[in-house]
PDB file of C-alpha atoms in Angstrom:
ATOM      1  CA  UNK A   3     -54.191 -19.548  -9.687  1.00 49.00           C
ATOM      2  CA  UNK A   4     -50.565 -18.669  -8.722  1.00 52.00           C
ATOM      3  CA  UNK A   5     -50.273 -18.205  -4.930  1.00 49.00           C
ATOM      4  CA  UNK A   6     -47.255 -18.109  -2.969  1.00 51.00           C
ATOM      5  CA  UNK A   7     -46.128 -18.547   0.840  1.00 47.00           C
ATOM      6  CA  UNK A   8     -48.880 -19.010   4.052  1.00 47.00           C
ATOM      7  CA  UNK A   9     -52.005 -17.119   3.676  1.00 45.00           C
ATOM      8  CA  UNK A  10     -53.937 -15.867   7.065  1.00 47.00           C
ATOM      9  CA  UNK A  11     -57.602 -15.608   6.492  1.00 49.00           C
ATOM     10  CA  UNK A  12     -58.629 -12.236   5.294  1.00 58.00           C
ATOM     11  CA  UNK A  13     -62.393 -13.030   5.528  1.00 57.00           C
ATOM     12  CA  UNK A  14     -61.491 -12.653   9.955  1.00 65.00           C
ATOM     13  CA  UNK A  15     -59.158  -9.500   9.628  1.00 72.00           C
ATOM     14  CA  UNK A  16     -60.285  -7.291   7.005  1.00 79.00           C
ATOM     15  CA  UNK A  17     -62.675  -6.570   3.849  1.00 86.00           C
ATOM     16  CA  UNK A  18     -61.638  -6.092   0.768  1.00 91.00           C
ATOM     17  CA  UNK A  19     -63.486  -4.116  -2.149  1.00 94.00           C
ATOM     18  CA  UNK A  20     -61.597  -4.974  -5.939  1.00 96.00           C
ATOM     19  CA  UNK A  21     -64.193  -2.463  -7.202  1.00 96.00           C
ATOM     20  CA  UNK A  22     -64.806  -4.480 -10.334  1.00 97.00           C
ATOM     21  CA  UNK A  23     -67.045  -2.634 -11.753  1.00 96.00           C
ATOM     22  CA  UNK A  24     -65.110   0.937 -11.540  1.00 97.00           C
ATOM     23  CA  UNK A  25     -61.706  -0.481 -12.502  1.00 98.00           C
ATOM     24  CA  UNK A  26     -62.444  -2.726 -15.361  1.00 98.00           C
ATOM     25  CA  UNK A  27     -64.613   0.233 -16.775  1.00 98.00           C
ATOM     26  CA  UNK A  28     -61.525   2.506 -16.337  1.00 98.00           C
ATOM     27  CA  UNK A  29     -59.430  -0.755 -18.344  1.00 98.00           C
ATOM     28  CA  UNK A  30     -62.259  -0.851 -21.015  1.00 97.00           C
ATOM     29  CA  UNK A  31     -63.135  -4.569 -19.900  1.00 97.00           C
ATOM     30  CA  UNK A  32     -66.771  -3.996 -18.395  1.00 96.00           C
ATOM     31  CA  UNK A  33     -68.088  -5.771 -20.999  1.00 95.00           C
ATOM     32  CA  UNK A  34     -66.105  -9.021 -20.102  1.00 96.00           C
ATOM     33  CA  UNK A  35     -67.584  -8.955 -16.332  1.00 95.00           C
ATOM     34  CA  UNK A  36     -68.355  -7.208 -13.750  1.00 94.00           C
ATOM     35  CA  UNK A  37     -67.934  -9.781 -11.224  1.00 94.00           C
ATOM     36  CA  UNK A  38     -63.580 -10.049 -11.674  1.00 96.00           C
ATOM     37  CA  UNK A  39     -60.961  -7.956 -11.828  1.00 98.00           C
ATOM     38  CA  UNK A  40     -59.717  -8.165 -15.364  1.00 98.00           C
ATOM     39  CA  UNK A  41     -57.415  -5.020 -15.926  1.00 98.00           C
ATOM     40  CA  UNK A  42     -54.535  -4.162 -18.365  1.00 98.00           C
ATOM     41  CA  UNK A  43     -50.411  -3.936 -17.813  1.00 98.00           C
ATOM     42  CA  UNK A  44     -49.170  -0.381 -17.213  1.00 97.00           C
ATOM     43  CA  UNK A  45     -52.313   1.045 -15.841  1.00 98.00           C
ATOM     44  CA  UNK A  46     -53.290   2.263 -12.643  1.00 98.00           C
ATOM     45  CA  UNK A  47     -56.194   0.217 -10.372  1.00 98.00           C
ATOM     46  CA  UNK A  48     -57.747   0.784  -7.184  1.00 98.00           C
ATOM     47  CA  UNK A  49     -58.333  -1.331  -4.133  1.00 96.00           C
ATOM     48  CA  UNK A  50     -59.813  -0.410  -0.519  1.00 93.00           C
ATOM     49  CA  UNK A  51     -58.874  -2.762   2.657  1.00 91.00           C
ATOM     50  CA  UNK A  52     -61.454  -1.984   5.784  1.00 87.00           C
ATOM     51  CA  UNK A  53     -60.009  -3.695   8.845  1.00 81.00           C
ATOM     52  CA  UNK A  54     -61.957  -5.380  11.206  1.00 77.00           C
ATOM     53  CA  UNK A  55     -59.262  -5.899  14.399  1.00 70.00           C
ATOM     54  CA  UNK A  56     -57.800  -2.661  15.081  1.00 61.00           C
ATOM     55  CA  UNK A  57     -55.415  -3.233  13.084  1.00 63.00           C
ATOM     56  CA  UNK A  58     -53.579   0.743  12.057  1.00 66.00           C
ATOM     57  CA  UNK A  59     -52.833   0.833   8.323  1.00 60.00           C
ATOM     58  CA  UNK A  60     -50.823   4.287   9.549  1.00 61.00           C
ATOM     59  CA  UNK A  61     -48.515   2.552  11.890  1.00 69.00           C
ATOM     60  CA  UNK A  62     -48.000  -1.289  10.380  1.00 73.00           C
ATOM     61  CA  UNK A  63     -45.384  -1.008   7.739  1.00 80.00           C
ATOM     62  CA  UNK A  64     -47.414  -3.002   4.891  1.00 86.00           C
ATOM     63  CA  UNK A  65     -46.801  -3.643   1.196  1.00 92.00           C
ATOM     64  CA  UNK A  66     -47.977  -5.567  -1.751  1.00 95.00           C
ATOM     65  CA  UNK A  67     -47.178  -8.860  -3.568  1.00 95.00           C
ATOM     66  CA  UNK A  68     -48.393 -10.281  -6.684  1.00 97.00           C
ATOM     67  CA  UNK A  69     -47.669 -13.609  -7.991  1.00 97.00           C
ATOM     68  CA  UNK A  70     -48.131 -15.494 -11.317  1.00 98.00           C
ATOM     69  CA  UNK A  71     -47.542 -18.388 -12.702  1.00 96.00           C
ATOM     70  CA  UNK A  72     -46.131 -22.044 -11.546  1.00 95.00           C
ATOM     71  CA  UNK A  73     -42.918 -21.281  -8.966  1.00 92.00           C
ATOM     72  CA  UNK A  74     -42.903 -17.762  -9.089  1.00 94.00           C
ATOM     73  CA  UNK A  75     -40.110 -15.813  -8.343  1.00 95.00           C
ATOM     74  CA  UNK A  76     -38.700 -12.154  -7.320  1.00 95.00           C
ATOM     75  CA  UNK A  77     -35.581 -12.423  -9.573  1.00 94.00           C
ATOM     76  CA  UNK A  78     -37.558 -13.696 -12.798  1.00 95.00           C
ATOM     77  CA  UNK A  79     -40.465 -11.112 -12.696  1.00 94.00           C
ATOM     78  CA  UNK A  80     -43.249 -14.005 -11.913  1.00 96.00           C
ATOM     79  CA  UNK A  81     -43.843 -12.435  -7.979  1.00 96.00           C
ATOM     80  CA  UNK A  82     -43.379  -9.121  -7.113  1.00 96.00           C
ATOM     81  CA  UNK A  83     -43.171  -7.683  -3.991  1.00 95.00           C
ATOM     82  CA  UNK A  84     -44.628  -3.806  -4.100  1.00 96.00           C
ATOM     83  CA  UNK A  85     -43.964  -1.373  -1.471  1.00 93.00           C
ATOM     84  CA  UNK A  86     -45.886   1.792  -0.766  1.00 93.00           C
ATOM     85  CA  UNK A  87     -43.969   4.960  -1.925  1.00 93.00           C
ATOM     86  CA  UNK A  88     -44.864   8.825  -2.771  1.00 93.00           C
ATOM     87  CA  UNK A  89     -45.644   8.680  -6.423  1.00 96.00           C
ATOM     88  CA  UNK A  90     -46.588   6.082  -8.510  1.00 96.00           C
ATOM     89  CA  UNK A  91     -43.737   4.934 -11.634  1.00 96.00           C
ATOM     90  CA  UNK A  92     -46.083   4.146 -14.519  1.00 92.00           C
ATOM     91  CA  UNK A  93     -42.333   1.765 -16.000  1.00 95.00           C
ATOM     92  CA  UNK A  94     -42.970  -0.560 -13.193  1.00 96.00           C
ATOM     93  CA  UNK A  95     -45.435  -2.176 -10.379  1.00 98.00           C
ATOM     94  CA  UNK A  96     -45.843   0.825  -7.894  1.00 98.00           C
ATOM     95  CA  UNK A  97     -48.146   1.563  -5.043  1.00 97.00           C
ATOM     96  CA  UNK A  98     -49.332   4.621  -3.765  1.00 96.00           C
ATOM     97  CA  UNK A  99     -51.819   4.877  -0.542  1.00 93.00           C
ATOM     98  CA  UNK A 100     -54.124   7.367  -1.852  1.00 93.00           C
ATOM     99  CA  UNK A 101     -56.126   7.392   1.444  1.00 90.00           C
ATOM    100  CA  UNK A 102     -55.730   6.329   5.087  1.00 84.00           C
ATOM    101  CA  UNK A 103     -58.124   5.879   8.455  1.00 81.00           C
ATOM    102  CA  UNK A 104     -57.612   3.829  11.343  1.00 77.00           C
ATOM    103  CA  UNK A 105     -58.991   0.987   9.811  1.00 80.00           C
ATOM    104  CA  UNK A 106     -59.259   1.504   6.268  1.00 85.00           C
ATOM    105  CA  UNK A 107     -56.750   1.732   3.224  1.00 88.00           C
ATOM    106  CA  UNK A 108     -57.420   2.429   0.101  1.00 93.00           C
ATOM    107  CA  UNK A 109     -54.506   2.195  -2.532  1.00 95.00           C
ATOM    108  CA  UNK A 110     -53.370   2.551  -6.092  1.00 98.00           C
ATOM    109  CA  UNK A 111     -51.259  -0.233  -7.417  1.00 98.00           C
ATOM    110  CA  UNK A 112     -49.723   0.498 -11.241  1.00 98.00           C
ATOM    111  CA  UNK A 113     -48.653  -2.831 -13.625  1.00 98.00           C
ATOM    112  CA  UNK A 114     -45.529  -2.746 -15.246  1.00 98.00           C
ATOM    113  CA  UNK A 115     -46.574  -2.105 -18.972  1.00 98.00           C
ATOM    114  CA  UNK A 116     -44.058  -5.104 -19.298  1.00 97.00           C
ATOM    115  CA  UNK A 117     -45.394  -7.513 -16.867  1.00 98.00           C
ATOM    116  CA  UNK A 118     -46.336 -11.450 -17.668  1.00 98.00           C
ATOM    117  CA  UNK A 119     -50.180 -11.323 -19.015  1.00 98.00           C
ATOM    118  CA  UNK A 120     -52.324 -14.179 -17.393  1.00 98.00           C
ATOM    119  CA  UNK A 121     -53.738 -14.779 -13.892  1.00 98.00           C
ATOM    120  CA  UNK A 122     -52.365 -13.225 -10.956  1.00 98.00           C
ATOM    121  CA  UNK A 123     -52.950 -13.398  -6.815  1.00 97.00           C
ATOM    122  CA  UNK A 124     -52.306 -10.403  -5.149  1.00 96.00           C
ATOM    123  CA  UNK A 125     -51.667  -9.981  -1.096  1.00 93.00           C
ATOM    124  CA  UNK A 126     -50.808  -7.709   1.630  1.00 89.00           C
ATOM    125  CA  UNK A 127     -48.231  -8.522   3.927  1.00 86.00           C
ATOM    126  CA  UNK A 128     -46.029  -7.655   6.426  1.00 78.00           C
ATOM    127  CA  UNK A 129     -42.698  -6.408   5.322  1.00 69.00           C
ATOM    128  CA  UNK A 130     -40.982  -7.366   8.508  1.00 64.00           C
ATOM    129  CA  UNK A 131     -43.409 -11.185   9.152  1.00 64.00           C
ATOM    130  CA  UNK A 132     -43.532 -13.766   7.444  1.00 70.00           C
ATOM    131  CA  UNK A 133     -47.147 -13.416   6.655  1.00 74.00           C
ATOM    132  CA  UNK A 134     -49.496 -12.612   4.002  1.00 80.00           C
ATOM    133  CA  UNK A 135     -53.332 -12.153   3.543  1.00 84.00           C
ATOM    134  CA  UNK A 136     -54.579 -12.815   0.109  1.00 90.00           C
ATOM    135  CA  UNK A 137     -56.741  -9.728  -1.737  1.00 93.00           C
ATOM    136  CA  UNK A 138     -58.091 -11.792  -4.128  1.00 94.00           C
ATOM    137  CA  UNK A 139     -57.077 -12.595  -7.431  1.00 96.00           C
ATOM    138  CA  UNK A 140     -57.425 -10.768 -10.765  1.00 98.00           C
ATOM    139  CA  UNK A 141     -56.350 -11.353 -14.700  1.00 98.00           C
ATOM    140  CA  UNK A 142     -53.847  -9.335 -16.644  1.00 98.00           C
ATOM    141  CA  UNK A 143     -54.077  -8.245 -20.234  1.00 98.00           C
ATOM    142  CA  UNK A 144     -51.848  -6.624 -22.652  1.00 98.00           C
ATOM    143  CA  UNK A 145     -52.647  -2.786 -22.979  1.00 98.00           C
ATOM    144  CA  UNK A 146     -53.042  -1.211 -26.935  1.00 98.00           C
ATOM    145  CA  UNK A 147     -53.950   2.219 -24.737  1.00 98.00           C
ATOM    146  CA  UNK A 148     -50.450   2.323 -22.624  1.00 97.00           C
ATOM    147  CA  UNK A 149     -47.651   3.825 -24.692  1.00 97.00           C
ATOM    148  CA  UNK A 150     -44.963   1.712 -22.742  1.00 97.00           C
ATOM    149  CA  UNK A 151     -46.749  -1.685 -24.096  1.00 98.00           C
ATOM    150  CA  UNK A 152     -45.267  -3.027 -27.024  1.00 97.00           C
ATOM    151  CA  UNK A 153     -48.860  -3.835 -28.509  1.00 98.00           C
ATOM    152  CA  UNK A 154     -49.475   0.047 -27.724  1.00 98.00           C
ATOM    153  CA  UNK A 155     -51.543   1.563 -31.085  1.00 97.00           C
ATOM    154  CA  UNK A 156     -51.661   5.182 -31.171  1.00 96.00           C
ATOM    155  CA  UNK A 157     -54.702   5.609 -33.436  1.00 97.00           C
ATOM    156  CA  UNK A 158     -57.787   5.497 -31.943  1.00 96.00           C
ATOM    157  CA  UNK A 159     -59.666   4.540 -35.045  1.00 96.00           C
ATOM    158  CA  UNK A 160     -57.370   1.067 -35.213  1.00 96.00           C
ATOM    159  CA  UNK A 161     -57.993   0.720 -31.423  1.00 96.00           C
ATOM    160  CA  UNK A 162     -62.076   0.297 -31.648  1.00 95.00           C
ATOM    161  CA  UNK A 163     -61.007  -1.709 -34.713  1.00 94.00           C
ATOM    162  CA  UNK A 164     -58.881  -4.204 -33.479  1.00 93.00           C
ATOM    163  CA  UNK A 165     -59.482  -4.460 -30.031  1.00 95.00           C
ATOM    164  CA  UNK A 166     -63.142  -3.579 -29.176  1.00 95.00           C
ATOM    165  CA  UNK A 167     -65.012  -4.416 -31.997  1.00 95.00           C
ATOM    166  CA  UNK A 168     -66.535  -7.688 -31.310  1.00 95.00           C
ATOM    167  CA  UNK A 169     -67.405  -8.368 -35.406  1.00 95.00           C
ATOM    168  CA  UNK A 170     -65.748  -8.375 -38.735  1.00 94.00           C
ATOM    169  CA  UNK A 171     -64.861  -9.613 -41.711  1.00 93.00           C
ATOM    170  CA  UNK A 172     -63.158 -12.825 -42.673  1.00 91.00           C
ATOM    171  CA  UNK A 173     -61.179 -13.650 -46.152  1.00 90.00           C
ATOM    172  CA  UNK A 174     -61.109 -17.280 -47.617  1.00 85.00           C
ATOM    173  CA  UNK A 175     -59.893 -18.841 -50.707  1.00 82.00           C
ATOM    174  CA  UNK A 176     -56.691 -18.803 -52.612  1.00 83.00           C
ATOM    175  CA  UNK A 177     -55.195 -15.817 -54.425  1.00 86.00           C
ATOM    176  CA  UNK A 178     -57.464 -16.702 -57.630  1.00 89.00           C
ATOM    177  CA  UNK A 179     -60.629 -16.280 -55.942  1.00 90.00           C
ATOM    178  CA  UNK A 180     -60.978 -14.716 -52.312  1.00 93.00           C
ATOM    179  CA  UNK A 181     -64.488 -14.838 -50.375  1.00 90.00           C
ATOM    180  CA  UNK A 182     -65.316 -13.019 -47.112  1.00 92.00           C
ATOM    181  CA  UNK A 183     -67.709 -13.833 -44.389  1.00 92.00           C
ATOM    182  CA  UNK A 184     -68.826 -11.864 -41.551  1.00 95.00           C
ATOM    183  CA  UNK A 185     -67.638 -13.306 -37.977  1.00 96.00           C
ATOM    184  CA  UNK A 186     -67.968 -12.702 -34.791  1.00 96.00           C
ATOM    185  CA  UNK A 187     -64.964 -12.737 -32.656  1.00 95.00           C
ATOM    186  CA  UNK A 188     -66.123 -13.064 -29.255  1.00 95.00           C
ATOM    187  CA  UNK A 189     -63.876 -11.413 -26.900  1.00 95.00           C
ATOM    188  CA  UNK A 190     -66.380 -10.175 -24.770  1.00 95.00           C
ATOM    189  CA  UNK A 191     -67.493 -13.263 -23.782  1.00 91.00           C
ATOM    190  CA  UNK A 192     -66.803 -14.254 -20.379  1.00 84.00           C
ATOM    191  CA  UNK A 193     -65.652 -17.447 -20.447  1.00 94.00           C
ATOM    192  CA  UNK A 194     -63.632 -17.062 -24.010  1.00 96.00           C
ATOM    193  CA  UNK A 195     -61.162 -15.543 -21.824  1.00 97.00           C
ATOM    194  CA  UNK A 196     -60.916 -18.743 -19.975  1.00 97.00           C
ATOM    195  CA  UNK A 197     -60.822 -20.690 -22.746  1.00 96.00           C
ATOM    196  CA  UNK A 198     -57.621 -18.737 -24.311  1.00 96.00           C
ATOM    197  CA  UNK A 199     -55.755 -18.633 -21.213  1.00 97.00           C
ATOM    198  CA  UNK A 200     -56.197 -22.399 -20.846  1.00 96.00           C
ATOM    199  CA  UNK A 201     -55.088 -22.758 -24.622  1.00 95.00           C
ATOM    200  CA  UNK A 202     -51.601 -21.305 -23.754  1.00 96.00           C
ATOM    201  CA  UNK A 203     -51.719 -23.710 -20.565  1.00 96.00           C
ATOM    202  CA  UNK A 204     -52.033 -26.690 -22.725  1.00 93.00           C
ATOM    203  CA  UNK A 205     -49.429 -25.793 -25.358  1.00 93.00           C
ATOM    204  CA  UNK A 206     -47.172 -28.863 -25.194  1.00 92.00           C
ATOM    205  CA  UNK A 207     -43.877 -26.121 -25.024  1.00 93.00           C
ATOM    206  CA  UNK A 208     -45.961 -25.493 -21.803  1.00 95.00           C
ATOM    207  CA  UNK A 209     -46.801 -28.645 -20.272  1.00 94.00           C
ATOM    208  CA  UNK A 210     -43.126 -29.533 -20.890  1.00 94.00           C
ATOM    209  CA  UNK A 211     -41.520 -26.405 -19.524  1.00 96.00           C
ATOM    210  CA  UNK A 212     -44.105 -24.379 -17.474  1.00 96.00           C
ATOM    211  CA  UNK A 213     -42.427 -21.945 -15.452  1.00 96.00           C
ATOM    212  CA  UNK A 214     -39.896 -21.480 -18.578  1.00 96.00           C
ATOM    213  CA  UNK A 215     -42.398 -20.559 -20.469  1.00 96.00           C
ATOM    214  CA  UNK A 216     -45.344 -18.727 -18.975  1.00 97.00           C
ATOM    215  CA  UNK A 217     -42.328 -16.003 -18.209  1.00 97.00           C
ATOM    216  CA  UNK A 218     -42.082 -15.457 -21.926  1.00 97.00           C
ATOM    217  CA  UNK A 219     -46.179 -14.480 -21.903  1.00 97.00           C
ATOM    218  CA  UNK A 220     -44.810 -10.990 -21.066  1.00 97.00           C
ATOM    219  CA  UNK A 221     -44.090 -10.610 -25.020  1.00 98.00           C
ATOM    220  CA  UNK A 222     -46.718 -10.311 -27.709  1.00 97.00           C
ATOM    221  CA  UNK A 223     -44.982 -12.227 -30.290  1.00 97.00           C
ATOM    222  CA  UNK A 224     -44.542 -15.369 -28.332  1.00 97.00           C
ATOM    223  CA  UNK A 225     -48.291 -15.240 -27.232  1.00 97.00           C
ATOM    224  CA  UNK A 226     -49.134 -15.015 -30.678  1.00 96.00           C
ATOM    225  CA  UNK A 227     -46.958 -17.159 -32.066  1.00 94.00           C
ATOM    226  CA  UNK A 228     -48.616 -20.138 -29.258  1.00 94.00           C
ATOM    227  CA  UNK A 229     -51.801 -19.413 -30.112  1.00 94.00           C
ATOM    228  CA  UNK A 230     -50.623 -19.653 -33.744  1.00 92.00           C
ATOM    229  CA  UNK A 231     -49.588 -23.169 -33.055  1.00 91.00           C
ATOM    230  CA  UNK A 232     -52.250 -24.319 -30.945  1.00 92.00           C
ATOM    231  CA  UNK A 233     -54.911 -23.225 -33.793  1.00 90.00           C
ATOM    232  CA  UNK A 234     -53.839 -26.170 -35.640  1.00 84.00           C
ATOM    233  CA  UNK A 235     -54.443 -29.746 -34.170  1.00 76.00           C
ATOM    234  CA  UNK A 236     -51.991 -31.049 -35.720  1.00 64.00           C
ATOM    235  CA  UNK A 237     -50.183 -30.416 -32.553  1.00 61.00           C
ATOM    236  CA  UNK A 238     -51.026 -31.914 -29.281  1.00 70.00           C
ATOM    237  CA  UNK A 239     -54.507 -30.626 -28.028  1.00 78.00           C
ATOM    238  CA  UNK A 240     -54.931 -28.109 -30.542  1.00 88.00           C
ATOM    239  CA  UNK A 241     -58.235 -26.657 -32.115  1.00 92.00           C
ATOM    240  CA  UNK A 242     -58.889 -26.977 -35.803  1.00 89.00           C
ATOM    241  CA  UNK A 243     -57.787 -29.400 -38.100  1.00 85.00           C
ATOM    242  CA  UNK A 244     -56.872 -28.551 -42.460  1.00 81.00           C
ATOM    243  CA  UNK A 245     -59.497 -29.798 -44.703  1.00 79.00           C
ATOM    244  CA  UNK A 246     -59.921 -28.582 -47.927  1.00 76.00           C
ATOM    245  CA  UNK A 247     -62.354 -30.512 -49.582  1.00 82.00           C
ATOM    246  CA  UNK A 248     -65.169 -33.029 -48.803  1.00 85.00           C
ATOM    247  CA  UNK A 249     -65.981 -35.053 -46.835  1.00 87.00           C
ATOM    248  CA  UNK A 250     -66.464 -33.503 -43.610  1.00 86.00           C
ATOM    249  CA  UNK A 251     -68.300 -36.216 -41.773  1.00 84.00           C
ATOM    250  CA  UNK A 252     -65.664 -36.314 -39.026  1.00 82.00           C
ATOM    251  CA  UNK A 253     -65.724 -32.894 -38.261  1.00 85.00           C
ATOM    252  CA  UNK A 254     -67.731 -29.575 -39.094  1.00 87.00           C
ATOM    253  CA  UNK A 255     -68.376 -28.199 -42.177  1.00 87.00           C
ATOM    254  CA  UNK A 256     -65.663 -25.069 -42.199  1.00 84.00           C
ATOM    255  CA  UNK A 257     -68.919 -22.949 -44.020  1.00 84.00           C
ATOM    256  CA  UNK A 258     -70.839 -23.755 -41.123  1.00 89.00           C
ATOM    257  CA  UNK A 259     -68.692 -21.549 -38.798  1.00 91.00           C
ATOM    258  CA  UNK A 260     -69.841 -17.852 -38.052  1.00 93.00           C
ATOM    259  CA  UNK A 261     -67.476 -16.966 -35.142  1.00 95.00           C
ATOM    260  CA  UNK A 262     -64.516 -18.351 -32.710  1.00 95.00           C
ATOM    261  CA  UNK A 263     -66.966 -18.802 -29.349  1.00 96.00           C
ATOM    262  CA  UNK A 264     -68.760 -21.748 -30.414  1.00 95.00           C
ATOM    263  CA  UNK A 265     -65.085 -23.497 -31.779  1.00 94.00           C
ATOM    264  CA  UNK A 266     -63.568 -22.423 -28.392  1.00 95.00           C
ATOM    265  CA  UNK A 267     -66.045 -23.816 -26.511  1.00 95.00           C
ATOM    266  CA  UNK A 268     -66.155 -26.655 -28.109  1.00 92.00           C
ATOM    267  CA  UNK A 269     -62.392 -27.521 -27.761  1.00 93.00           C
ATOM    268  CA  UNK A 270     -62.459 -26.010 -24.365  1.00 93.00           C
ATOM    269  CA  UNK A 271     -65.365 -29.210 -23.875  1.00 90.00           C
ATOM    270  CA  UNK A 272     -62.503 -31.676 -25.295  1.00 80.00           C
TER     271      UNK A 272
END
């Protein structure tokens, strides 16, 4: 997980609610977990802060950093540094406070619907020490439902097609005779998320340029095209390899196959 500068302990200042459960309902991934954040760019989520010192949220001039990524940075879009204003600006990261006591804040933070997808730390700090105390951390995914994402769909028919539903309908075969097979894509699964997060990790464009090129994770097509590349072995660490005919006795039987979990987890095992 990307972290960046000295963290204080937050366990002996303050306690910190992600509300899991609330906000990945409101980003449609309860069904992932409810134990981790796992929200989508360019929508609003909540957090509430209870201090434990006496420490006044009204008087301390706070804001909000989030990091991701090896080396991030302010000027490359990998960190970002989020102060509080009145309103929140759904083209950006913003933060509202939406309410205040003496020792507890609760705020709203908004994604830039153009933000870097993958796992993120996020931290209050100071804007005037040179200190931060770590929230927690939480993972970012693109957003079909937010019309300033590029993977935005407007029909709501293709959305619970192509997004939520967790089963479909394979084609095989060349263009003389196609066959179809039910599968079962998986996404729900906890740790498949995992798994395809480490698959862009261990892309050898990666593992030769990291910081290079987890900033390009903010576009669609490059994701896709990596995970493109990485389906085929034939590149360094990759999942499946070609085989058209008999035998198989090296591998798996391609007809054997219902769905991507067990083939993830088996390369995430490698």
């Amino acid at each position: 997980m990307a972290t960046d500068g000295k963290f204080a302990s937050i366990g002996e200042k303050c306690q910190v609610d992600l509300q899991y459960a609330a906000n990945n309902k409101a980003h449609r991934t309860i069904e992932i977990s409810e134990k981790r954040l796992i929200i989508r760019r360019g929508q609003s989520f909540n957090i509430s802060v209870i201090f434990k010192d006496g420490f006044n949220p009204e008087t301390e001039r706070i804001e909000v950093a989030v990091v991701t990524g090896p080396d991030p940075k302010v000027k490359e879009g990998s960190k970002t540094v989020i102060p509080f204003t009145e309103e929140l600006n759904e083209r950006r990261w913003s933060a509202v406070i939406s309410s205040v006591s003496k020792n507890e804040l609760c705020m709203t933070i908004s994604s830039s619907p153009r933000a870097i997808i993958g796992r993120y730390s996020i931290s209050l700090q100071h804007d005037y020490k040179d200190i931060s105390y770590l929230l927690g951390n939480f993972v970012l995914l693109f957003n079909p439902w937010c019309a300033g994402d590029e993977v935005y769909l407007s029909s709501d028919v293709q959305r619970k097609e192509y997004v939520l539903n967790e089963t479909g309908t394979i084609y095989y075969g060349s263009s003389d005779y196609i066959g179809e097979r039910d599968w079962n894509f998986g996404q729900f699964e906890e740790d498949i998320l995992d798994i395809c997060l480490n698959l862009l990790d261990n892309a050898p464009k990666y593992l030769r340029k990291p910081r290079h090129q987890h900033l390009k994770r903010r576009f669609s097509v490059q994701v896709a095209r990596t995970v493109s590349a990485m389906v085929n072995s034939a590149y360094d660490k990759g999942i499946l390899q070609g085989r058209w005919s008999s035998p198989y006795t090296d591998g798996v039987y391609p007809g054997k196959w219902n769905g991507s979990i067990a083939i993830l987890r088996q390369w995430q095992k490698k």
